[in-house]
Amino acid sequence: MNTIELQQAIKEYAESIGIDKIGFTTAAPFRELKNRLVRQQELGYQSGFEEKDLDKRTEPALLLDQAESIIAIAIAYPSRMENSPRGKKGERRGIFCRASWGTDYHTVLRARLRLLEAFIIEHVPTARVKSMVDTGELSDRAVAERAGIGWSAKNCSIITPEFGSYVYLGEMITNIPFEPDEPMEDECGDCTLCLDACPTGALIVGGQLDATRCIAFLTQTKTTIPEEFRDKIGNRVYGCDTCQTICPKNRKKHNLHQEVFKPDPELAKPLLQPILSLSNRQFKERFGEVSGSWRGKNPIQRNAIIALAHFKEEAAVPELVGMLQNDPRPVMRGTIAWALGKIGTEEGFVAMEKSLVTEDDSDVRIELEKALDGWKKKQLSKYQPIIEDVLKWRYMLHYLSR
Ligand code: SF4
Ligand code: SF4
């Protein structure tokens, strides 16, 4: 079998194992990407989750000896959930982004890449291969773009004509010189819908992302979320899909064919309150199979508190008060102080007054003081008309009695 025949055989085999799209590119360095990453670093737009070594991220030859080409793969994931449960008062629900529905895509893509590796080695025993998905050194998007999987869109996704941007990406570096595919034309044109719809202004013109403002990244951090973003997070407990759902290229791309990514509605749109009291073990048992659990329970619990505040869910106040008094994690106590301020019940404020006496974490104290200050101002403004009336009457009585 010559290289062209092998390439064709790989395409057919890939399809048979559930790989939706495959493309080939050379192992040449990604020079333009390197310039872009340097600019990202200078501007402070990075999430901190990336591989730090820019050479490794852009030079495939540093990752595999005698690298000749890269095989890019894409597997589509669903954009619609059947039987999507609806939240209601007392039973509010959060939402995981679509990329976290169904089985963890890292597991699925790695398994299919391993099958592809075995297929190649069976035909070329001297073949050398190195595969990666998401957490590898290379940029999945840069590889997919150059291998013609889709175009690099203004929402910083790869958009494929067949499945929209709802695709997981992975790649394999090989020492076989496959024929490269042509990159696709950019089809975003004059459209700016995703930039306009982004709740935090994280998308910068020119396909750049300020990850420090992006909800998808913020929901994965372990620290306190800056106040300016909390309202904008809404009920998202993991990730954000806004710049994808708004995209006209994603219209009618439901991608329901990969059974493995079919979401369990109770996991993809979980009830919020039960999340608050999960132990590490319970969290792992319940959410361990979905990719959104990779940072553990703390970010999800913090985001659930923010989501309960978004709904102003009064039924959650007793539990939040309990956590404010007993939870050892300052990030949770600080977020709860903000949430109780948003929900605005008397019970919440009495509890915050009490906590302020014993709280010794300076960041939590700041949150408590801010929330209590807001509450006092609100109370004052509520009684302002009455105070003004009383003063008016006092003045009139004083005037009449002269
Ligand atoms: Fe903006 Fe959400 Fe897209 Fe991030 S994922 S760029 S926050 S719309
Ligand atoms: Fe491109 Fe418009 Fe889609 Fe944004 S919304 S990715 S600009 S087509």
PDB file of N, CA and C in Angstrom, residues 3 21 31 48 56 82 85 87 99 107 112 117 123 142 145-146 160-161 179-180 184 223 249 262 292 329 373 382 398:
ATOM      1  N   THR A   3       1.533   5.566   0.074  1.00  0.00           N
ATOM      2  CA  THR A   3       1.038   6.556   1.045  1.00  0.00           C
ATOM      3  C   THR A   3      -0.354   7.068   0.670  1.00  0.00           C
ATOM      4  N   LYS A  21     -14.896  13.678  10.980  1.00  0.00           N
ATOM      5  CA  LYS A  21     -14.153  14.403   9.947  1.00  0.00           C
ATOM      6  C   LYS A  21     -12.662  14.207  10.175  1.00  0.00           C
ATOM      7  N   ARG A  31       3.957  29.098  12.562  1.00  0.00           N
ATOM      8  CA  ARG A  31       4.617  30.386  12.836  1.00  0.00           C
ATOM      9  C   ARG A  31       3.628  31.492  13.183  1.00  0.00           C
ATOM     10  N   GLY A  48      -4.198  30.543  31.608  1.00  0.00           N
ATOM     11  CA  GLY A  48      -3.324  29.895  32.593  1.00  0.00           C
ATOM     12  C   GLY A  48      -3.378  28.379  32.468  1.00  0.00           C
ATOM     13  N   LYS A  56       7.028  24.374  22.030  1.00  0.00           N
ATOM     14  CA  LYS A  56       6.360  23.055  22.001  1.00  0.00           C
ATOM     15  C   LYS A  56       4.959  23.185  21.412  1.00  0.00           C
ATOM     16  N   GLU A  82     -32.722  16.229  24.430  1.00  0.00           N
ATOM     17  CA  GLU A  82     -34.108  15.766  24.452  1.00  0.00           C
ATOM     18  C   GLU A  82     -34.568  15.725  25.914  1.00  0.00           C
ATOM     19  N   PRO A  85     -35.015  19.183  31.261  1.00  0.00           N
ATOM     20  CA  PRO A  85     -35.861  19.510  32.412  1.00  0.00           C
ATOM     21  C   PRO A  85     -35.935  21.020  32.650  1.00  0.00           C
ATOM     22  N   GLY A  87     -36.378  24.178  35.295  1.00  0.00           N
ATOM     23  CA  GLY A  87     -36.294  24.522  36.705  1.00  0.00           C
ATOM     24  C   GLY A  87     -37.539  25.296  37.111  1.00  0.00           C
ATOM     25  N   ALA A  99     -20.205  21.063  25.550  1.00  0.00           N
ATOM     26  CA  ALA A  99     -18.971  20.267  25.450  1.00  0.00           C
ATOM     27  C   ALA A  99     -18.775  19.371  26.674  1.00  0.00           C
ATOM     28  N   THR A 107     -11.834  11.018  26.874  1.00  0.00           N
ATOM     29  CA  THR A 107     -11.816   9.549  26.878  1.00  0.00           C
ATOM     30  C   THR A 107     -12.202   9.009  25.503  1.00  0.00           C
ATOM     31  N   ARG A 112     -10.550   6.588  20.246  1.00  0.00           N
ATOM     32  CA  ARG A 112     -10.645   6.460  18.777  1.00  0.00           C
ATOM     33  C   ARG A 112      -9.296   6.765  18.111  1.00  0.00           C
ATOM     34  N   GLU A 117      -4.278   4.818  15.547  1.00  0.00           N
ATOM     35  CA  GLU A 117      -2.826   4.545  15.644  1.00  0.00           C
ATOM     36  C   GLU A 117      -2.552   3.074  15.320  1.00  0.00           C
ATOM     37  N   HIS A 123      -0.450  -1.240   9.196  1.00  0.00           N
ATOM     38  CA  HIS A 123      -0.094  -1.119   7.776  1.00  0.00           C
ATOM     39  C   HIS A 123       1.342  -0.639   7.564  1.00  0.00           C
ATOM     40  N   ALA A 142      -5.489  25.228  15.762  1.00  0.00           N
ATOM     41  CA  ALA A 142      -4.548  25.597  14.690  1.00  0.00           C
ATOM     42  C   ALA A 142      -4.325  24.417  13.758  1.00  0.00           C
ATOM     43  N   GLU A 145      -7.505  23.854  11.630  1.00  0.00           N
ATOM     44  CA  GLU A 145      -7.645  24.908  10.608  1.00  0.00           C
ATOM     45  C   GLU A 145      -6.742  24.587   9.409  1.00  0.00           C
ATOM     46  N   ARG A 146      -5.484  24.272   9.705  1.00  0.00           N
ATOM     47  CA  ARG A 146      -4.541  24.031   8.610  1.00  0.00           C
ATOM     48  C   ARG A 146      -4.851  22.729   7.871  1.00  0.00           C
ATOM     49  N   THR A 160     -17.117  23.871  11.167  1.00  0.00           N
ATOM     50  CA  THR A 160     -17.149  22.945  10.027  1.00  0.00           C
ATOM     51  C   THR A 160     -18.479  23.152   9.295  1.00  0.00           C
ATOM     52  N   PRO A 161     -18.480  23.026   7.970  1.00  0.00           N
ATOM     53  CA  PRO A 161     -19.753  23.195   7.255  1.00  0.00           C
ATOM     54  C   PRO A 161     -20.775  22.130   7.654  1.00  0.00           C
ATOM     55  N   GLU A 179      -0.291  13.496   2.120  1.00  0.00           N
ATOM     56  CA  GLU A 179      -0.620  14.645   1.269  1.00  0.00           C
ATOM     57  C   GLU A 179      -1.469  15.633   2.082  1.00  0.00           C
ATOM     58  N   PRO A 180      -1.032  16.894   2.223  1.00  0.00           N
ATOM     59  CA  PRO A 180      -1.831  17.813   3.049  1.00  0.00           C
ATOM     60  C   PRO A 180      -3.128  18.257   2.377  1.00  0.00           C
ATOM     61  N   MET A 184      -9.662  25.741   4.764  1.00  0.00           N
ATOM     62  CA  MET A 184     -10.936  26.277   4.245  1.00  0.00           C
ATOM     63  C   MET A 184     -10.937  27.792   4.232  1.00  0.00           C
ATOM     64  N   THR A 223     -10.634  30.229  42.289  1.00  0.00           N
ATOM     65  CA  THR A 223     -10.625  31.373  43.203  1.00  0.00           C
ATOM     66  C   THR A 223     -11.977  32.101  43.149  1.00  0.00           C
ATOM     67  N   LYS A 249     -24.080  29.911  11.585  1.00  0.00           N
ATOM     68  CA  LYS A 249     -23.519  28.698  10.964  1.00  0.00           C
ATOM     69  C   LYS A 249     -23.867  27.447  11.776  1.00  0.00           C
ATOM     70  N   LYS A 262     -24.725  11.785  24.145  1.00  0.00           N
ATOM     71  CA  LYS A 262     -26.104  12.113  24.493  1.00  0.00           C
ATOM     72  C   LYS A 262     -26.138  12.478  25.981  1.00  0.00           C
ATOM     73  N   GLY A 292     -16.794  18.318  32.491  1.00  0.00           N
ATOM     74  CA  GLY A 292     -16.886  19.513  33.335  1.00  0.00           C
ATOM     75  C   GLY A 292     -16.520  19.280  34.789  1.00  0.00           C
ATOM     76  N   ARG A 329     -14.179  26.907  53.591  1.00  0.00           N
ATOM     77  CA  ARG A 329     -13.576  27.501  52.389  1.00  0.00           C
ATOM     78  C   ARG A 329     -13.951  28.982  52.239  1.00  0.00           C
ATOM     79  N   ASP A 373     -23.726  46.723  53.521  1.00  0.00           N
ATOM     80  CA  ASP A 373     -23.823  48.141  53.142  1.00  0.00           C
ATOM     81  C   ASP A 373     -24.942  48.335  52.112  1.00  0.00           C
ATOM     82  N   LYS A 382     -35.920  52.610  51.061  1.00  0.00           N
ATOM     83  CA  LYS A 382     -37.307  52.154  51.193  1.00  0.00           C
ATOM     84  C   LYS A 382     -38.077  53.093  52.127  1.00  0.00           C
ATOM     85  N   HIS A 398     -44.751  72.764  63.255  1.00  0.00           N
ATOM     86  CA  HIS A 398     -43.927  73.798  63.889  1.00  0.00           C
ATOM     87  C   HIS A 398     -44.344  75.191  63.387  1.00  0.00           C
TER      88      HIS A 398
END
